[in-house]
């Protein structure tokens, strides 16, 4: 594994964008796996900057997002589809029809999950998957206890996640209790993985994922089984690492 320790989240974004841009320039119809949350925002800002500067073309890029809440329409301000439009897709020359976010409104979510996997296969798999890590070591909505071989599926959200999310919704009954998430097995099939992390609240999870045992208790530890992973970690999230990574 490659571990790059950087000074701040802007540098994390620039390093990640440079890695991805270099791969994208070598392969037309590049298949990029994307994440939501606060972690990839510096990366998305840099990708937008490169696109606007004419240095990176997205016209033939295909994207697949990791996850979406079940029951939220794409227009809902908390939906991950809207997050992606607002933070990336609306600002680059990508063909929106080639951007895929799981459909939280699918009539049959289980059938949708199978179809999502088939869509990824049909385009030849994901060339590079961007990930963030949860403070409990989760990746996508694969919480501790998820099978390391799991596929795209409907998952129940933990009580603490439902409670955390309730502040974004007017009524408790509107807070999603389920999500569609790519599985850990699905993620591990990506050709390359770029994992990003910043913030002291991630330090424990980063150390366990990189230096602890591979275990369902820390879903991100499964990345140890993949030989093309670049971790780009801001120093404040790298304080608990003990090995001589990238120093
Ligand atoms: C989002 C996702 C999540 C986040 C993780 C970190 O698509 O897959 O696993 O990457 O929860 O969230 P932030 O970046 O908000 O700290």
PDB file of N, CA and C and ligand atoms in Angstrom, residues 34-41 65-68 80 130-136 138-143 181 187 195-196 198 201-202, ligand 1:
ATOM      1  N   UNK A  34     -17.081   7.138  -7.037  1.00  0.00           N
ATOM      2  CA  UNK A  34     -17.090   8.367  -6.232  1.00  0.00           C
ATOM      3  C   UNK A  34     -17.777   8.169  -4.888  1.00  0.00           C
ATOM      4  N   UNK A  35     -17.407   9.032  -3.947  1.00  0.00           N
ATOM      5  CA  UNK A  35     -17.978   9.003  -2.596  1.00  0.00           C
ATOM      6  C   UNK A  35     -18.597  10.367  -2.288  1.00  0.00           C
ATOM      7  N   UNK A  36     -19.461  10.398  -1.289  1.00  0.00           N
ATOM      8  CA  UNK A  36     -20.001  11.676  -0.804  1.00  0.00           C
ATOM      9  C   UNK A  36     -19.356  11.976   0.554  1.00  0.00           C
ATOM     10  N   UNK A  37     -19.902  12.944   1.273  1.00  0.00           N
ATOM     11  CA  UNK A  37     -19.355  13.301   2.584  1.00  0.00           C
ATOM     12  C   UNK A  37     -18.392  14.466   2.475  1.00  0.00           C
ATOM     13  N   UNK A  38     -17.850  14.887   3.607  1.00  0.00           N
ATOM     14  CA  UNK A  38     -16.981  16.065   3.597  1.00  0.00           C
ATOM     15  C   UNK A  38     -15.575  15.738   3.078  1.00  0.00           C
ATOM     16  N   UNK A  39     -15.150  14.486   3.219  1.00  0.00           N
ATOM     17  CA  UNK A  39     -13.764  14.135   2.870  1.00  0.00           C
ATOM     18  C   UNK A  39     -13.397  14.430   1.406  1.00  0.00           C
ATOM     19  N   UNK A  40     -14.207  14.020   0.415  1.00  0.00           N
ATOM     20  CA  UNK A  40     -13.750  14.223  -0.967  1.00  0.00           C
ATOM     21  C   UNK A  40     -13.952  15.642  -1.497  1.00  0.00           C
ATOM     22  N   UNK A  41     -14.537  16.551  -0.700  1.00  0.00           N
ATOM     23  CA  UNK A  41     -14.823  17.888  -1.244  1.00  0.00           C
ATOM     24  C   UNK A  41     -13.573  18.617  -1.763  1.00  0.00           C
ATOM     25  N   UNK A  65     -21.413   6.091  -8.029  1.00  0.00           N
ATOM     26  CA  UNK A  65     -21.284   6.435  -6.611  1.00  0.00           C
ATOM     27  C   UNK A  65     -21.476   5.217  -5.715  1.00  0.00           C
ATOM     28  N   UNK A  66     -20.921   5.331  -4.521  1.00  0.00           N
ATOM     29  CA  UNK A  66     -20.952   4.214  -3.568  1.00  0.00           C
ATOM     30  C   UNK A  66     -22.333   3.927  -2.996  1.00  0.00           C
ATOM     31  N   UNK A  67     -23.102   5.011  -2.731  1.00  0.00           N
ATOM     32  CA  UNK A  67     -24.293   4.768  -1.915  1.00  0.00           C
ATOM     33  C   UNK A  67     -25.355   5.853  -2.071  1.00  0.00           C
ATOM     34  N   UNK A  68     -26.541   5.541  -1.577  1.00  0.00           N
ATOM     35  CA  UNK A  68     -27.672   6.486  -1.577  1.00  0.00           C
ATOM     36  C   UNK A  68     -28.690   6.020  -0.540  1.00  0.00           C
ATOM     37  N   UNK A  80     -27.762  11.868  -1.979  1.00  0.00           N
ATOM     38  CA  UNK A  80     -26.378  11.859  -2.451  1.00  0.00           C
ATOM     39  C   UNK A  80     -26.306  12.250  -3.935  1.00  0.00           C
ATOM     40  N   UNK A 130     -12.774   6.217  -5.402  1.00  0.00           N
ATOM     41  CA  UNK A 130     -12.456   7.159  -4.328  1.00  0.00           C
ATOM     42  C   UNK A 130     -13.228   6.747  -3.078  1.00  0.00           C
ATOM     43  N   UNK A 131     -12.560   6.737  -1.933  1.00  0.00           N
ATOM     44  CA  UNK A 131     -13.216   6.370  -0.677  1.00  0.00           C
ATOM     45  C   UNK A 131     -12.902   7.381   0.422  1.00  0.00           C
ATOM     46  N   UNK A 132     -13.837   7.490   1.367  1.00  0.00           N
ATOM     47  CA  UNK A 132     -13.562   8.145   2.649  1.00  0.00           C
ATOM     48  C   UNK A 132     -13.754   7.079   3.708  1.00  0.00           C
ATOM     49  N   UNK A 133     -13.277   7.343   4.906  1.00  0.00           N
ATOM     50  CA  UNK A 133     -13.408   6.356   5.989  1.00  0.00           C
ATOM     51  C   UNK A 133     -14.251   6.962   7.117  1.00  0.00           C
ATOM     52  N   UNK A 134     -15.142   6.172   7.682  1.00  0.00           N
ATOM     53  CA  UNK A 134     -15.911   6.638   8.833  1.00  0.00           C
ATOM     54  C   UNK A 134     -15.061   6.537  10.090  1.00  0.00           C
ATOM     55  N   UNK A 135     -15.416   7.270  11.138  1.00  0.00           N
ATOM     56  CA  UNK A 135     -14.591   7.224  12.355  1.00  0.00           C
ATOM     57  C   UNK A 135     -14.662   5.840  13.006  1.00  0.00           C
ATOM     58  N   UNK A 136     -15.646   5.014  12.620  1.00  0.00           N
ATOM     59  CA  UNK A 136     -15.690   3.627  13.119  1.00  0.00           C
ATOM     60  C   UNK A 136     -15.081   2.651  12.110  1.00  0.00           C
ATOM     61  N   UNK A 138     -15.852   2.436   8.842  1.00  0.00           N
ATOM     62  CA  UNK A 138     -16.713   1.995   7.738  1.00  0.00           C
ATOM     63  C   UNK A 138     -16.252   2.556   6.396  1.00  0.00           C
ATOM     64  N   UNK A 139     -16.612   1.852   5.326  1.00  0.00           N
ATOM     65  CA  UNK A 139     -16.449   2.383   3.969  1.00  0.00           C
ATOM     66  C   UNK A 139     -17.798   2.223   3.259  1.00  0.00           C
ATOM     67  N   UNK A 140     -18.187   3.234   2.489  1.00  0.00           N
ATOM     68  CA  UNK A 140     -19.562   3.356   1.988  1.00  0.00           C
ATOM     69  C   UNK A 140     -20.482   3.156   3.200  1.00  0.00           C
ATOM     70  N   UNK A 141     -21.593   2.409   3.054  1.00  0.00           N
ATOM     71  CA  UNK A 141     -22.436   2.141   4.233  1.00  0.00           C
ATOM     72  C   UNK A 141     -22.151   0.741   4.764  1.00  0.00           C
ATOM     73  N   UNK A 142     -20.936   0.255   4.568  1.00  0.00           N
ATOM     74  CA  UNK A 142     -20.529  -1.033   5.127  1.00  0.00           C
ATOM     75  C   UNK A 142     -20.028  -0.796   6.541  1.00  0.00           C
ATOM     76  N   UNK A 143     -20.949  -0.965   7.494  1.00  0.00           N
ATOM     77  CA  UNK A 143     -20.619  -0.719   8.889  1.00  0.00           C
ATOM     78  C   UNK A 143     -19.851  -1.928   9.439  1.00  0.00           C
ATOM     79  N   UNK A 181     -25.927   0.357  -0.719  1.00  0.00           N
ATOM     80  CA  UNK A 181     -24.480   0.562  -0.632  1.00  0.00           C
ATOM     81  C   UNK A 181     -23.735  -0.475  -1.465  1.00  0.00           C
ATOM     82  N   UNK A 187     -16.215  -3.092  -3.936  1.00  0.00           N
ATOM     83  CA  UNK A 187     -15.176  -2.045  -3.872  1.00  0.00           C
ATOM     84  C   UNK A 187     -13.797  -2.647  -4.173  1.00  0.00           C
ATOM     85  N   UNK A 195      -7.950   6.235  -1.147  1.00  0.00           N
ATOM     86  CA  UNK A 195      -8.623   6.445   0.133  1.00  0.00           C
ATOM     87  C   UNK A 195      -8.141   7.765   0.719  1.00  0.00           C
ATOM     88  N   UNK A 196      -9.079   8.609   1.113  1.00  0.00           N
ATOM     89  CA  UNK A 196      -8.733   9.922   1.656  1.00  0.00           C
ATOM     90  C   UNK A 196      -9.134  10.004   3.121  1.00  0.00           C
ATOM     91  N   UNK A 198      -8.934  12.959   6.580  1.00  0.00           N
ATOM     92  CA  UNK A 198      -8.378  14.080   7.348  1.00  0.00           C
ATOM     93  C   UNK A 198      -9.156  14.207   8.655  1.00  0.00           C
ATOM     94  N   UNK A 201     -10.445  12.997  14.356  1.00  0.00           N
ATOM     95  CA  UNK A 201     -11.471  11.979  14.667  1.00  0.00           C
ATOM     96  C   UNK A 201     -11.336  10.729  13.782  1.00  0.00           C
ATOM     97  N   UNK A 202     -10.472  10.798  12.757  1.00  0.00           N
ATOM     98  CA  UNK A 202     -10.274   9.636  11.885  1.00  0.00           C
ATOM     99  C   UNK A 202      -8.991   8.875  12.235  1.00  0.00           C
TER     100      UNK A 202
HETATM  101  C1  LIG B   1     -20.086   8.338   1.534  1.00  0.00           C
HETATM  102  C2  LIG B   1     -19.416   7.215   2.179  1.00  0.00           C
HETATM  103  C3  LIG B   1     -19.026   7.244   3.637  1.00  0.00           C
HETATM  104  C4  LIG B   1     -18.078   8.388   3.966  1.00  0.00           C
HETATM  105  C5  LIG B   1     -17.649   8.320   5.442  1.00  0.00           C
HETATM  106  C6  LIG B   1     -16.849   9.537   5.837  1.00  0.00           C
HETATM  107  O1  LIG B   1     -20.376   8.050   0.187  1.00  0.00           O
HETATM  108  O2  LIG B   1     -19.216   6.260   1.529  1.00  0.00           O
HETATM  109  O3  LIG B   1     -18.417   6.016   3.968  1.00  0.00           O
HETATM  110  O4  LIG B   1     -16.941   8.323   3.153  1.00  0.00           O
HETATM  111  O5  LIG B   1     -18.784   8.240   6.260  1.00  0.00           O
HETATM  112  O6  LIG B   1     -17.687  10.659   5.842  1.00  0.00           O
HETATM  113  P1  LIG B   1     -17.082  12.125   5.904  1.00  0.00           P
HETATM  114  O7  LIG B   1     -16.268  12.284   4.682  1.00  0.00           O
HETATM  115  O8  LIG B   1     -18.259  13.045   5.895  1.00  0.00           O
HETATM  116  O9  LIG B   1     -16.249  12.190   7.148  1.00  0.00           O
END
